[in-house]
XYZ file of C-alpha atoms in Angstrom:
604
model
C 4.155 -3.763 3.054
C 1.754 -2.353 1.317
C 1.609 -1.124 1.348
C 2.185 1.142 2.951
C 0.644 4.431 2.550
C 0.123 8.078 2.620
C -2.907 10.174 1.853
C -3.783 13.087 -0.418
C -4.209 16.603 0.874
C -7.532 18.185 0.035
C -8.909 21.663 0.647
C -7.177 24.986 1.217
C -4.321 25.457 3.641
C -2.465 28.450 5.029
C 0.948 28.512 6.645
C 2.648 30.860 9.044
C 5.684 30.015 11.118
C 6.859 32.913 13.326
C 10.323 31.441 13.707
C 11.047 31.785 9.994
C 11.617 35.098 8.273
C 11.993 33.832 4.711
C 9.027 34.449 2.447
C 8.357 34.453 -1.252
C 8.361 37.907 -2.845
C 5.092 37.351 -4.684
C 2.114 35.061 -4.709
C 2.316 32.740 -7.706
C -1.389 31.983 -7.702
C -2.491 35.641 -7.524
C 0.049 36.698 -10.159
C -2.032 35.114 -12.901
C -5.172 36.906 -11.726
C -3.565 40.368 -11.482
C -1.813 40.024 -14.835
C -5.028 39.020 -16.578
C -6.922 41.929 -14.953
C -4.383 44.496 -16.159
C -4.740 43.395 -19.759
C -8.541 43.154 -19.910
C -9.032 46.118 -22.341
C -6.336 44.821 -24.628
C -7.766 41.309 -24.546
C -11.174 42.601 -25.647
C -9.600 44.221 -28.729
C -7.856 41.010 -29.716
C -10.562 38.469 -28.946
C -11.503 38.321 -32.661
C -7.967 37.410 -33.580
C -6.970 35.191 -30.667
C -9.093 32.992 -28.471
C -9.199 34.356 -24.937
C -8.655 30.960 -23.448
C -5.439 30.610 -25.447
C -4.122 33.849 -23.925
C -5.196 32.783 -20.478
C -3.381 29.498 -21.004
C -0.273 31.430 -22.062
C -0.423 33.554 -18.902
C -0.850 30.434 -16.820
C 2.025 28.693 -18.600
C 4.252 31.716 -17.986
C 3.466 31.592 -14.283
C 4.176 27.863 -14.140
C 7.476 28.394 -15.930
C 8.403 31.030 -13.348
C 7.629 28.574 -10.565
C 9.606 25.844 -12.370
C 12.579 28.190 -12.672
C 12.325 29.006 -8.978
C 12.176 25.315 -8.024
C 15.150 24.483 -10.252
C 17.237 27.199 -8.593
C 16.105 26.702 -4.992
C 15.831 22.893 -4.742
C 18.495 20.260 -5.242
C 17.425 16.644 -5.748
C 19.715 14.122 -4.039
C 19.574 10.332 -3.908
C 17.743 8.833 -0.941
C 20.326 6.640 0.844
C 20.181 2.878 0.466
C 22.053 0.256 2.414
C 24.626 -1.452 0.126
C 23.589 -4.839 1.510
C 20.046 -4.516 0.213
C 20.843 -5.537 -3.322
C 17.242 -6.048 -4.378
C 16.033 -2.522 -3.623
C 17.325 -0.946 -6.830
C 15.006 -0.254 -9.762
C 14.863 -2.355 -12.933
C 13.975 -1.469 -16.514
C 10.896 -2.634 -18.349
C 11.778 -5.705 -20.411
C 9.757 -4.373 -23.398
C 8.766 -7.857 -24.601
C 7.238 -10.655 -22.548
C 9.651 -13.558 -21.984
C 8.897 -17.284 -22.159
C 10.174 -19.231 -19.133
C 12.123 -22.401 -19.800
C 13.977 -22.950 -16.511
C 11.542 -24.659 -14.124
C 12.779 -26.927 -11.335
C 10.051 -29.349 -10.281
C 6.566 -29.579 -11.748
C 3.666 -27.171 -11.866
C 0.755 -29.255 -10.489
C -1.898 -30.326 -12.983
C -4.623 -28.912 -10.669
C -2.941 -25.501 -10.622
C -5.338 -23.056 -12.326
C -4.557 -21.128 -15.461
C -4.170 -17.465 -14.695
C -1.852 -14.622 -13.782
C 0.221 -14.123 -10.657
C 0.857 -10.412 -10.448
C 2.718 -8.366 -7.866
C 2.970 -4.615 -7.365
C 5.855 -2.659 -5.873
C 7.892 0.545 -6.013
C 10.247 0.991 -8.930
C 11.323 4.669 -8.964
C 11.377 6.146 -12.440
C 14.769 7.826 -12.125
C 16.754 5.006 -10.544
C 15.842 5.600 -6.920
C 13.946 7.771 -4.476
C 14.977 11.420 -4.345
C 15.214 13.774 -1.382
C 15.633 17.521 -1.701
C 17.749 20.207 -0.097
C 16.651 23.829 -0.280
C 16.613 27.180 1.489
C 13.481 25.929 3.233
C 15.258 22.883 4.678
C 15.359 19.238 3.679
C 12.442 17.048 2.662
C 12.398 13.384 1.743
C 10.013 10.653 0.654
C 9.077 7.830 2.962
C 10.533 4.447 2.141
C 7.338 3.068 0.588
C 7.276 5.618 -2.220
C 8.401 5.105 -5.805
C 6.394 4.650 -8.981
C 4.594 1.328 -9.199
C 5.728 -1.513 -11.434
C 3.727 -4.668 -12.090
C 5.504 -8.025 -12.377
C 3.377 -10.790 -13.867
C 3.690 -14.546 -14.439
C 1.192 -16.029 -16.898
C 0.295 -19.730 -16.552
C -1.330 -21.328 -19.614
C -2.013 -25.051 -20.143
C -2.736 -26.717 -23.481
C -5.150 -29.577 -24.107
C -2.349 -32.072 -23.441
C -1.655 -30.639 -19.999
C 1.613 -28.948 -20.987
C 2.331 -25.653 -19.235
C 3.502 -22.419 -20.847
C 4.819 -19.772 -18.447
C 5.485 -16.183 -19.511
C 6.939 -13.265 -17.515
C 6.331 -9.573 -18.141
C 6.775 -6.306 -16.253
C 5.598 -2.753 -16.810
C 5.333 0.544 -14.961
C 1.887 1.716 -13.948
C 1.602 4.819 -16.112
C -0.416 7.213 -13.969
C -0.881 10.839 -14.964
C 2.024 11.932 -12.752
C 4.248 9.145 -14.088
C 3.618 10.368 -17.634
C 4.275 13.951 -16.595
C 7.687 13.231 -15.090
C 8.618 10.840 -17.877
C 7.853 13.602 -20.407
C 10.001 16.053 -18.434
C 12.718 13.373 -18.170
C 13.734 14.491 -14.681
C 12.466 14.368 -11.083
C 9.879 17.117 -10.771
C 7.547 16.470 -7.847
C 9.117 17.658 -4.590
C 8.935 15.106 -1.753
C 6.279 16.384 0.659
C 5.910 13.787 3.401
C 8.739 14.035 5.914
C 11.657 16.299 6.757
C 11.851 19.883 7.986
C 8.244 21.070 8.457
C 8.685 24.301 6.468
C 10.338 22.392 3.607
C 7.563 19.786 3.587
C 4.812 22.383 3.531
C 6.531 24.520 0.896
C 7.048 21.448 -1.293
C 3.384 20.613 -0.942
C 2.357 24.109 -2.040
C 4.768 24.251 -4.964
C 3.611 20.859 -6.235
C 0.024 22.059 -5.998
C 0.747 25.235 -7.978
C 2.810 23.500 -10.652
C 0.878 20.284 -11.150
C -2.525 20.783 -9.541
C -1.848 18.095 -6.929
C 0.578 17.945 -3.990
C 1.655 14.298 -4.282
C 2.402 11.838 -7.040
C 0.004 9.025 -7.857
C 2.460 6.174 -7.326
C -0.014 3.251 -7.641
C 2.579 0.864 -6.197
C 0.905 -1.046 -3.362
C -1.586 -3.682 -4.434
C -3.592 -5.181 -7.283
C -7.184 -6.376 -7.112
C -9.905 -7.683 -9.398
C -13.524 -6.602 -9.536
C -16.141 -7.622 -12.069
C -13.521 -9.161 -14.344
C -11.263 -6.101 -14.412
C -7.799 -5.707 -12.910
C -6.764 -2.606 -10.957
C -3.501 -1.271 -9.550
C -3.715 0.882 -6.434
C -1.924 2.950 -3.817
C -4.272 4.632 -1.411
C -3.297 8.206 -2.162
C -5.343 8.193 -5.358
C -7.846 6.379 -7.538
C -7.231 2.834 -8.839
C -5.730 2.432 -12.289
C -7.424 -0.059 -14.598
C -4.857 -2.434 -16.117
C -5.059 -4.575 -19.232
C -4.296 -7.947 -17.673
C -2.704 -9.338 -20.856
C -0.429 -6.421 -21.760
C -0.139 -4.625 -18.368
C -1.038 -1.403 -20.165
C -2.546 1.296 -17.923
C -6.048 2.155 -19.149
C -6.853 5.068 -16.811
C -8.512 5.984 -13.522
C -11.457 4.052 -12.140
C -13.849 6.467 -10.425
C -16.994 4.284 -10.548
C -18.521 6.336 -13.362
C -17.691 9.603 -11.614
C -19.321 8.678 -8.298
C -16.081 8.207 -6.297
C -13.900 11.319 -6.299
C -11.389 10.672 -3.533
C -8.598 8.289 -2.608
C -9.255 4.541 -2.572
C -7.996 1.963 -0.094
C -5.271 -0.414 -1.233
C -7.329 -3.287 0.229
C -10.991 -3.122 -0.843
C -13.045 -6.115 0.267
C -15.695 -8.149 -1.520
C -18.838 -8.804 0.512
C -19.623 -12.517 0.936
C -22.798 -13.471 -0.870
C -23.493 -10.185 -2.683
C -20.222 -9.621 -4.566
C -20.300 -5.904 -3.697
C -16.941 -4.195 -3.179
C -16.350 -2.117 -0.036
C -13.756 0.649 -0.151
C -12.759 3.712 1.847
C -10.958 6.961 1.132
C -8.911 8.954 3.632
C -7.934 12.620 3.360
C -6.041 15.186 5.418
C -9.069 17.497 5.592
C -12.697 16.831 6.399
C -14.324 14.509 5.646
C -11.333 12.546 6.895
C -12.720 9.097 6.089
C -15.525 8.019 3.807
C -16.608 4.447 3.131
C -18.246 3.327 -0.090
C -20.083 0.232 -1.322
C -19.738 -0.495 -5.054
C -22.122 -2.751 -6.959
C -21.031 -6.237 -7.971
C -20.780 -5.176 -11.609
C -18.552 -2.199 -10.699
C -20.821 0.327 -12.393
C -22.540 2.007 -9.457
C -21.697 3.430 -6.031
C -24.682 2.106 -4.087
C -23.813 3.622 -0.699
C -21.452 6.259 0.706
C -20.790 6.923 4.383
C -18.882 9.744 6.123
C -17.528 8.345 9.395
C -17.553 11.888 10.913
C -14.094 11.451 12.414
C -12.257 14.343 14.068
C -8.835 13.219 12.834
C -7.250 11.559 9.819
C -6.057 8.065 10.778
C -3.779 6.227 8.350
C -6.019 3.194 8.126
C -4.602 0.904 5.459
C -7.168 -1.896 5.413
C -10.797 -2.427 6.351
C -12.732 -5.630 6.909
C -16.146 -6.995 6.001
C -18.487 -9.658 7.339
C -21.865 -10.774 6.013
C -23.573 -7.766 7.601
C -20.879 -5.356 8.756
C -17.965 -3.181 7.744
C -14.993 -3.119 10.145
C -12.834 0.013 10.467
C -9.491 0.160 12.340
C -8.987 3.612 13.932
C -5.370 3.457 15.144
C -3.368 6.430 16.523
C -1.231 6.795 13.392
C -2.439 10.077 11.967
C -1.909 12.684 9.281
C -2.203 16.186 10.743
C -1.563 19.328 8.703
C -1.992 21.552 11.767
C 0.710 19.557 13.525
C 2.997 20.160 10.548
C 2.248 23.893 10.665
C 3.193 23.949 14.349
C 6.556 22.437 13.465
C 5.726 18.765 14.088
C 5.536 15.719 11.854
C 2.933 15.370 9.152
C 2.584 11.632 9.909
C 3.023 10.475 13.499
C 2.205 7.465 15.662
C 1.041 8.268 19.204
C 1.984 5.281 21.360
C -0.471 6.367 24.061
C -3.120 7.540 21.642
C -6.695 6.358 21.498
C -7.336 3.267 19.414
C -10.702 1.829 18.543
C -12.482 -0.442 16.091
C -15.722 0.573 14.438
C -18.402 -1.943 13.478
C -21.027 -0.494 11.141
C -23.917 -1.905 9.107
C -22.995 -2.038 5.441
C -25.611 0.589 4.542
C -25.489 2.495 7.832
C -24.661 6.093 8.655
C -22.271 7.651 11.177
C -24.856 7.307 13.938
C -25.053 3.549 13.438
C -21.342 2.883 14.041
C -20.579 0.914 17.213
C -17.129 1.981 18.465
C -15.028 -0.373 20.618
C -12.062 1.054 22.517
C -9.014 -1.229 22.261
C -5.417 -1.130 23.468
C -3.192 1.328 21.528
C -1.715 -0.418 18.514
C -0.720 -0.048 14.900
C -2.404 -2.632 12.680
C -1.953 -2.215 8.955
C -3.167 -5.593 7.707
C -6.071 -7.897 8.503
C -6.329 -11.652 7.948
C -10.109 -11.727 8.113
C -13.247 -10.633 9.975
C -16.349 -12.720 10.621
C -19.430 -12.956 12.829
C -19.521 -15.483 15.680
C -22.848 -15.168 17.462
C -23.027 -11.665 18.959
C -19.307 -11.155 18.397
C -17.447 -9.783 15.421
C -14.016 -11.415 15.330
C -11.077 -9.505 13.820
C -7.728 -11.181 13.125
C -4.844 -8.931 12.146
C -1.085 -8.372 12.406
C -0.643 -5.985 15.341
C 2.386 -3.924 16.452
C 3.029 -1.309 19.120
C 4.695 1.224 16.818
C 4.596 2.184 13.172
C 7.170 1.644 10.446
C 5.508 4.573 8.674
C 6.832 7.120 8.048
C 10.124 5.797 9.453
C 13.064 7.962 10.502
C 14.344 10.825 8.394
C 17.479 9.931 6.417
C 20.534 11.085 8.357
C 18.719 11.242 11.708
C 20.030 9.555 14.838
C 17.141 7.095 14.623
C 18.162 6.008 11.155
C 20.824 3.498 12.172
C 18.950 1.711 14.936
C 15.481 1.715 13.388
C 15.758 -1.879 12.100
C 16.471 -3.304 15.558
C 12.925 -2.411 16.570
C 11.751 -5.344 14.478
C 13.452 -7.786 16.840
C 11.708 -9.403 19.802
C 13.526 -9.333 23.113
C 14.632 -12.949 23.809
C 12.710 -14.532 26.668
C 10.711 -11.394 27.428
C 6.897 -11.465 27.421
C 5.706 -9.368 24.531
C 2.916 -7.716 26.524
C 5.710 -6.045 28.553
C 6.923 -4.305 25.402
C 8.794 -1.453 27.002
C 11.987 -1.893 25.017
C 12.536 -0.124 21.700
C 13.571 -3.412 20.095
C 10.069 -4.903 20.329
C 7.880 -2.127 19.029
C 7.707 -3.102 15.349
C 7.239 -6.801 16.013
C 3.975 -7.509 14.156
C 2.164 -10.494 15.629
C -1.100 -12.208 14.734
C -3.723 -10.833 17.100
C -7.403 -11.331 17.872
C -10.130 -8.881 18.852
C -13.593 -10.165 19.814
C -16.134 -7.357 19.781
C -19.601 -8.040 21.189
C -22.097 -5.887 19.306
C -24.823 -6.620 21.901
C -22.953 -5.962 25.168
C -20.051 -3.786 23.960
C -17.509 -6.140 25.554
C -13.991 -6.385 24.076
C -11.666 -9.372 24.344
C -8.085 -9.152 23.022
C -5.274 -11.674 22.824
C -2.067 -12.565 21.012
C -2.542 -15.584 18.794
C 1.093 -16.713 18.910
C 3.761 -16.883 21.606
C 6.342 -14.204 22.328
C 9.251 -16.144 20.839
C 7.816 -16.530 17.343
C 9.145 -14.605 14.367
C 7.526 -11.285 13.399
C 4.832 -11.848 10.777
C 3.266 -9.466 8.259
C 1.373 -9.416 4.958
C -1.386 -11.827 6.055
C -3.472 -13.673 3.487
C -6.202 -16.313 3.391
C -8.159 -18.307 0.858
C -10.132 -15.418 -0.644
C -13.310 -17.503 -0.844
C -13.537 -17.145 2.959
C -13.340 -13.339 3.129
C -15.925 -12.217 5.691
C -16.635 -15.813 6.757
C -15.212 -17.951 9.547
C -11.969 -19.582 8.386
C -9.466 -22.055 9.777
C -6.176 -21.070 8.145
C -4.079 -18.000 7.507
C -0.683 -17.375 5.943
C 1.948 -14.678 6.413
C 5.396 -13.651 5.307
C 7.951 -14.142 8.073
C 10.277 -11.268 8.879
C 13.966 -12.159 8.926
C 15.123 -9.824 11.676
C 18.884 -10.012 11.133
C 18.649 -8.934 7.503
C 16.611 -5.744 7.767
C 18.232 -2.880 5.919
C 19.954 -0.166 7.898
C 17.845 2.306 5.962
C 14.832 1.265 7.955
C 13.139 0.367 4.714
C 11.128 -2.734 4.051
C 11.656 -5.676 6.368
C 13.183 -8.700 4.696
C 10.996 -11.788 4.649
C 12.979 -15.001 4.887
C 10.082 -17.434 4.957
C 6.357 -18.074 5.177
C 4.056 -19.215 7.970
C 0.809 -21.188 8.035
C -1.473 -20.455 10.994
C -4.000 -22.962 12.311
C -6.584 -20.736 13.993
C -8.516 -23.651 15.525
C -5.518 -25.656 16.771
C -3.771 -24.873 20.074
C -0.137 -25.715 20.672
C 1.574 -26.476 23.978
C 2.048 -22.791 24.771
C -1.095 -21.731 26.609
C -3.424 -19.534 24.594
C -1.462 -19.644 21.344
C -2.317 -21.335 18.080
C -0.342 -23.830 16.023
C 2.075 -22.421 13.424
C 4.101 -24.111 10.685
C 7.117 -22.370 9.138
C 8.443 -22.712 5.621
C 11.825 -20.983 5.811
C 13.927 -20.303 2.732
C 17.572 -20.890 1.994
C 20.130 -18.538 3.516
C 20.023 -14.988 2.087
C 16.772 -15.679 0.213
C 13.809 -13.357 0.686
C 10.269 -13.141 -0.662
C 7.608 -10.555 -1.423
C 4.049 -10.445 -2.726
C 2.985 -13.907 -1.556
C -0.540 -14.919 -2.592
C -2.851 -17.885 -2.046
C -3.895 -19.875 -5.138
C -7.009 -22.052 -4.854
C -6.767 -25.588 -6.195
C -9.167 -26.323 -9.060
C -11.901 -28.472 -7.572
C -10.416 -28.195 -4.076
C -12.741 -29.450 -1.342
C -11.064 -27.934 1.715
C -10.042 -24.413 2.686
C -6.314 -25.129 2.500
C -6.444 -26.958 -0.831
C -4.045 -24.821 -2.796
C -0.635 -23.209 -2.956
C 1.263 -20.128 -1.908
C 3.074 -18.461 -4.791
C 5.699 -15.792 -4.202
C 8.632 -14.071 -5.883
C 11.967 -14.711 -4.138
C 15.396 -13.163 -4.536
C 18.645 -15.023 -3.833
C 21.075 -12.360 -2.674
C 24.185 -14.515 -3.103
C 23.510 -15.081 -6.811
C 21.173 -12.140 -7.596
C 18.768 -14.632 -9.199
C 15.011 -14.287 -8.828
C 12.535 -17.148 -8.881
C 8.869 -17.804 -8.237
C 8.200 -20.512 -5.642
C 5.004 -22.570 -5.617
C 4.452 -24.157 -2.181
C 1.787 -26.768 -1.433
C -0.254 -25.496 1.525
C -1.317 -29.057 2.437
C 2.364 -30.017 2.702
C 3.660 -26.695 3.896
C 6.930 -27.921 5.377
C 8.013 -29.608 2.140
C 10.206 -28.099 -0.545
C 8.390 -25.969 -3.157
C 6.722 -28.122 -5.794
C 8.132 -25.787 -8.447
C 10.872 -23.161 -8.625
C 10.529 -20.952 -11.703
C 13.663 -19.003 -12.627
C 12.857 -15.554 -13.986
C 14.652 -13.843 -16.875
C 15.438 -10.734 -14.814
C 15.508 -9.449 -11.271
C 12.237 -8.587 -9.525
C 12.869 -5.913 -6.861
C 11.385 -6.187 -3.388
C 7.770 -5.144 -3.462
C 4.453 -5.193 -1.694
C 1.258 -7.132 -2.365
C 0.532 -9.784 -4.958
C -2.549 -11.646 -6.155
C -3.460 -14.553 -8.395
C -6.162 -13.935 -11.013
C -7.664 -17.102 -12.556
C -8.196 -16.588 -16.283
C -8.210 -18.856 -19.332
C -5.064 -17.979 -21.287
C -4.963 -20.639 -24.009
C -4.079 -18.955 -27.328
C -3.783 -15.569 -25.578
C -0.076 -15.540 -24.741
């Protein structure tokens, strides 16, 4: 899903577990200091022959090599288990050269804009995710990890109206990607879930060896700001991408002004073009929000929310005047890990609230609204309606993050939690098999009176829906339509990994159906054993109405192992796709996609 997510550790940590007697015989960090101190007189004699910093680097390199040798002897990397039925989870190679597409069934509409459809997703560098076994216990990644790979379709039209379509893919080459590729072996120890002592030890060893505890996977989303394309996962900074070659150009830190993680779903403010982001961390300040200028050159405002915990908030919202923050009881807690608990945990009875803050406000100006406990990763939209701020999102009563540990008793039945209980009202969700059923949901938050109104937007018997999207021109403004991927419950992998999406839905927010209180929904379901990812809305050139456009998405046919891109007319949503574009290679399941309009004539 996007995304999904984990956050960077920051600050200094200590660890003591009285139930464990194992300890390292020496402190790797202090070793460098003591060794350098012992040789100070000798170093002074040689400083005219050798540069001191060279010797210091040699001492440091020796220490790192000692740690590497220890890791190699104490830790064994093993493949993270995958369900054999999930044929589209395996990694693919870069194709090296962009490929022209010749197999197109149907017609690309003449009003379809030139541009690039690009989707991000995990594509582990060494063939799959790796867990570890060690004297400290077992540790494993969560199912959303894996180095990011971009998959792009380029649409170019000549003066005669003839279309040229080109496909390309490429890994996002972050600093940690380059490091492991140079070593040609898995090197970062998984440090998210597993035995608490193993997780914490892995975190420390990564920090000592590489200067950071977690890899920068950059595998969740792509976004555009001020004409530049960025790849992002919210545990690090965005990576600027050359949109024509997919080459990674480096970190984007807003000219040094933003020095922390960056949400996978920044939002552009209606009217001003400013970009709103947030960064979460496992130590204070837990959450900071930033406003970036429309030209992307300046951080014009920064706000510490002054939270007392680190919530795994994946997406924020904007309106004309406000920023909307979802504080759900899915948290990262290092102290909990130290006490022998989980680093990431969802508290089903925990406090949940939504914060509404002026765009240039401070912590004292945030209006907090207490809401029913929930886990909401993704938002359709937010907008102002009189005194109310309306928030539409995909809400669940449990979290698919981090998911069960591989080999645990939960592992086998985890997927059934995506299924609704037939004929049972969803508000009575007391059964395990309903908890991960994401449904479109509405919060109405009155900034004058403090009143909160909540409701489900669809009936209990609808399919689970996730990865919401709208016409981006209506971000922060009142809109009529939304779109989602539809979860195909019977096909979810026994690994508890990504849900399989067997169709798409169009939501009519202003139209009621016969079921009291619910809105009208249209479903575009795919052929049997066909699943999509990275769906995005494409605006029609010259379109006059909000739903003038198309949904484009990559699909995988499991029976044939063929991948295509479908283009679906949103005005005629129930019809067959107007075009099915057969790709030259498989595109693995992934997360978020986007369409970037750009003139490509003579560029591809």
